[in-house]
mmCIF file of C-alpha atoms in Angstrom:
data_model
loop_
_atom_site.group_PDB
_atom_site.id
_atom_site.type_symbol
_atom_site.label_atom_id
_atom_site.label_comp_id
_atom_site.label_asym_id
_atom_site.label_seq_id
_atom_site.Cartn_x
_atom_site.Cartn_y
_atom_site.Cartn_z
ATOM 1 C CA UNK W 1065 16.291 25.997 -39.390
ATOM 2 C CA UNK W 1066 18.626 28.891 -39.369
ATOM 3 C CA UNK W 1067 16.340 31.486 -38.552
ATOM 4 C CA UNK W 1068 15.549 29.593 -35.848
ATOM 5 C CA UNK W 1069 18.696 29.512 -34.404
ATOM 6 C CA UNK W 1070 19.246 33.160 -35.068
ATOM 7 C CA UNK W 1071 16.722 34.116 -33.814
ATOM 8 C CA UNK W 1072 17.046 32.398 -30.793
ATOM 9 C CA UNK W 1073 20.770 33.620 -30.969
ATOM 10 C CA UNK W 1074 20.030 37.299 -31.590
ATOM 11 C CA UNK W 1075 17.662 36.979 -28.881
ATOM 12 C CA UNK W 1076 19.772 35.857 -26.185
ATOM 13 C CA UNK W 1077 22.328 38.464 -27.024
ATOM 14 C CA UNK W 1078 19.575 41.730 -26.552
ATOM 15 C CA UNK W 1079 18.792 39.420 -22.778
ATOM 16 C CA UNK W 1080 22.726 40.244 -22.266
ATOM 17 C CA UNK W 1081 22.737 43.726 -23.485
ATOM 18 C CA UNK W 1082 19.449 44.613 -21.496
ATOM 19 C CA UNK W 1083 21.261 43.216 -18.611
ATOM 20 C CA UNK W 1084 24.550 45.387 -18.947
ATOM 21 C CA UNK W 1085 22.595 48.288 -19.341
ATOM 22 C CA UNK W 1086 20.364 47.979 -16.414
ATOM 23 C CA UNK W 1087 23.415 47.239 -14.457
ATOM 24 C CA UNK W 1088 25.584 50.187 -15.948
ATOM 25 C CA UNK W 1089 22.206 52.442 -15.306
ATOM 26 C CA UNK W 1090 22.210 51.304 -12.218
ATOM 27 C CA UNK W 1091 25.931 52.441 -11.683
ATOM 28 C CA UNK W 1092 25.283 55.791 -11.451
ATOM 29 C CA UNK W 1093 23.301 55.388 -8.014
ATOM 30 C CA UNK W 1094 26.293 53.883 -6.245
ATOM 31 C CA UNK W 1095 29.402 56.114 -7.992
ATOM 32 C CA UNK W 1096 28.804 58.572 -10.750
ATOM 33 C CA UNK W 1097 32.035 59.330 -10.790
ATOM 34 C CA UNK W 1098 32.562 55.308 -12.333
ATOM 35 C CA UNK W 1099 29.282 55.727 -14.194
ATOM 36 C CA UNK W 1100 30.934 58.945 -16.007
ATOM 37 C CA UNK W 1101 34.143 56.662 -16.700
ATOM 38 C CA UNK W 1102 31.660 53.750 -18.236
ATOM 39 C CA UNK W 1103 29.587 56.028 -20.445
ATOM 40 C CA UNK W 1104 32.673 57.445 -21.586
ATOM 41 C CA UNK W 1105 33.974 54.475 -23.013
ATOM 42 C CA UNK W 1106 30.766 53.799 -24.975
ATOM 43 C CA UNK W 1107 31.736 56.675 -27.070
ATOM 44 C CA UNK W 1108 34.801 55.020 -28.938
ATOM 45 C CA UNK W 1109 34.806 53.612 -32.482
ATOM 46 C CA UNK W 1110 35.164 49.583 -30.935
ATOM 47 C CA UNK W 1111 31.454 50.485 -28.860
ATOM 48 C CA UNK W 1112 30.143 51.956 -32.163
ATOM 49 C CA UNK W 1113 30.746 48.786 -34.027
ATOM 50 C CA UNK W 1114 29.143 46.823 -30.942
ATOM 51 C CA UNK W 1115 25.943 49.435 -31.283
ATOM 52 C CA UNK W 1116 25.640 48.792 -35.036
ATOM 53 C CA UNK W 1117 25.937 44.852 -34.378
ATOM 54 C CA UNK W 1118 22.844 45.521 -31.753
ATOM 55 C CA UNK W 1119 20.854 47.396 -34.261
ATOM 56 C CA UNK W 1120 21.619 44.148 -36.405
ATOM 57 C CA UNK W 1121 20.510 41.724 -33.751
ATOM 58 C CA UNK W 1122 17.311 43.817 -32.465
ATOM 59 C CA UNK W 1123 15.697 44.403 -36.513
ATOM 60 C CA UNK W 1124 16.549 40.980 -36.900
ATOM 61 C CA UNK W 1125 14.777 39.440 -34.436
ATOM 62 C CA UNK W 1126 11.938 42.014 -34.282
ATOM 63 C CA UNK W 1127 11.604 41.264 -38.284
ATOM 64 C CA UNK W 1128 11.668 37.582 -37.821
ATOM 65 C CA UNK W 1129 9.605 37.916 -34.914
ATOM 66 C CA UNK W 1130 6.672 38.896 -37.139
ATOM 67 C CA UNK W 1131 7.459 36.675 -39.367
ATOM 68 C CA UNK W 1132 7.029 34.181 -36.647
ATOM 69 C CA UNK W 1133 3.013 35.454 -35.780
ATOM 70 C CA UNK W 1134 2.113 35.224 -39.228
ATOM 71 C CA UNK W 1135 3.191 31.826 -39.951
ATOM 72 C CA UNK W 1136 1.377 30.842 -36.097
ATOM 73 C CA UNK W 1137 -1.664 32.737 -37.264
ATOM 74 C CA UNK W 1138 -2.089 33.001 -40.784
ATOM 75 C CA UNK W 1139 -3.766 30.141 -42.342
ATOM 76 C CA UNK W 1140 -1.602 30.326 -45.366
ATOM 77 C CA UNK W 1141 1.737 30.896 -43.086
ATOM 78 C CA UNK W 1142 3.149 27.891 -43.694
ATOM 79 C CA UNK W 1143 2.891 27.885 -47.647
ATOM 80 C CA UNK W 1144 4.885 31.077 -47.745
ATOM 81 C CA UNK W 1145 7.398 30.987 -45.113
ATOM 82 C CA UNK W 1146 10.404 30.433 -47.272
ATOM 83 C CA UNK W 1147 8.992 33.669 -49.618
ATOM 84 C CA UNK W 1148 8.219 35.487 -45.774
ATOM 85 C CA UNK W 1149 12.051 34.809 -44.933
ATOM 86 C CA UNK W 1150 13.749 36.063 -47.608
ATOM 87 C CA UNK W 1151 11.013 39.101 -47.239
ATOM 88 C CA UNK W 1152 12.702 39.489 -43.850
ATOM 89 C CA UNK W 1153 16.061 39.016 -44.937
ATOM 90 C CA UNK W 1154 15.922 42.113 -47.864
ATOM 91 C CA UNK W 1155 14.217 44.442 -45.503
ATOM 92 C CA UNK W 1156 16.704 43.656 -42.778
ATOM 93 C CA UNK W 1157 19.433 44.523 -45.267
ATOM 94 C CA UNK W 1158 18.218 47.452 -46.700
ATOM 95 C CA UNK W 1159 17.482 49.232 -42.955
ATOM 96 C CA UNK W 1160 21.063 47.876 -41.838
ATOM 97 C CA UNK W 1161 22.750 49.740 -44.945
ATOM 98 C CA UNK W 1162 20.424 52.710 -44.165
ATOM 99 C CA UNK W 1163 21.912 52.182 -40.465
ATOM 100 C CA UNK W 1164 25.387 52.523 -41.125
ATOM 101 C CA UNK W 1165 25.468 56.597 -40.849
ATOM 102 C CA UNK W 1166 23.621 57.281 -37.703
ATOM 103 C CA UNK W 1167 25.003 54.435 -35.845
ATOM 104 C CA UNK W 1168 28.861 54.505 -37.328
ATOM 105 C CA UNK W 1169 28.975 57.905 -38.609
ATOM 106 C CA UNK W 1170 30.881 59.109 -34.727
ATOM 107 C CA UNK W 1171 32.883 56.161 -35.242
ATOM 108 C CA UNK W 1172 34.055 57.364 -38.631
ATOM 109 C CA UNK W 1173 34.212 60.537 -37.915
ATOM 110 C CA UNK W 1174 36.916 59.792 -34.819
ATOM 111 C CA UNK W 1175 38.699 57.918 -36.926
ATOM 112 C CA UNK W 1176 38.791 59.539 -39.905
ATOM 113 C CA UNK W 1177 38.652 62.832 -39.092
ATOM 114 C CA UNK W 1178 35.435 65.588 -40.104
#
């Protein structure tokens, strides 16, 4: 039941970033000058946090997503979705901790200093 609802949750959330980005892409067409100010403010240590939580949301649902096919189409699907799951679940975790450099390492770095 709950990866049902997160995945319906982290799904809704990439509709809303897809839609911010099209629109701040978009930006640049009508005043780069504001588009400059926009991208600039994706660079601080608050946006960072937001980019790790979309990393987060995106492997999660892509993950669970498969998950999803091959309890549809697998004949045995159903027998092993709890075991499938918490297959999804450890992977997810282990490419979110290997995550945390590349997608917080500016953040830390601003903060904290080189």
């Amino acid at each position: 039941m709950w990866s049902w609802v997160a995945h319906r949750v982290t799904g809704v959330l990439i509709f809303f970033f897809l839609f911010v980005h099209v629109l701040d892409t978009a930006l640049v067409r009508v005043s780069p000058e504001d588009y400059d100010k926009v991208v600039a403010t994706y660079k601080t240590p608050i946006v960072a946090v937001l980019e790790y939580g979309l990393v987060a949301a995106i492997l999660f649902h892509a993950l669970n997503g498969l998950r999803v096919i091959a309890v549809d189409f697998w004949s045995k699907g159903p027998r092993y979705q709890k075991q499938m799951l918490w297959s999804v679940v450890g992977i997810w975790v282990v490419l979110m901790l290997g995550a945390i450099y590349p997608v917080l390492g500016h953040a830390a770095r601003e903060l904290f200093g080189s």
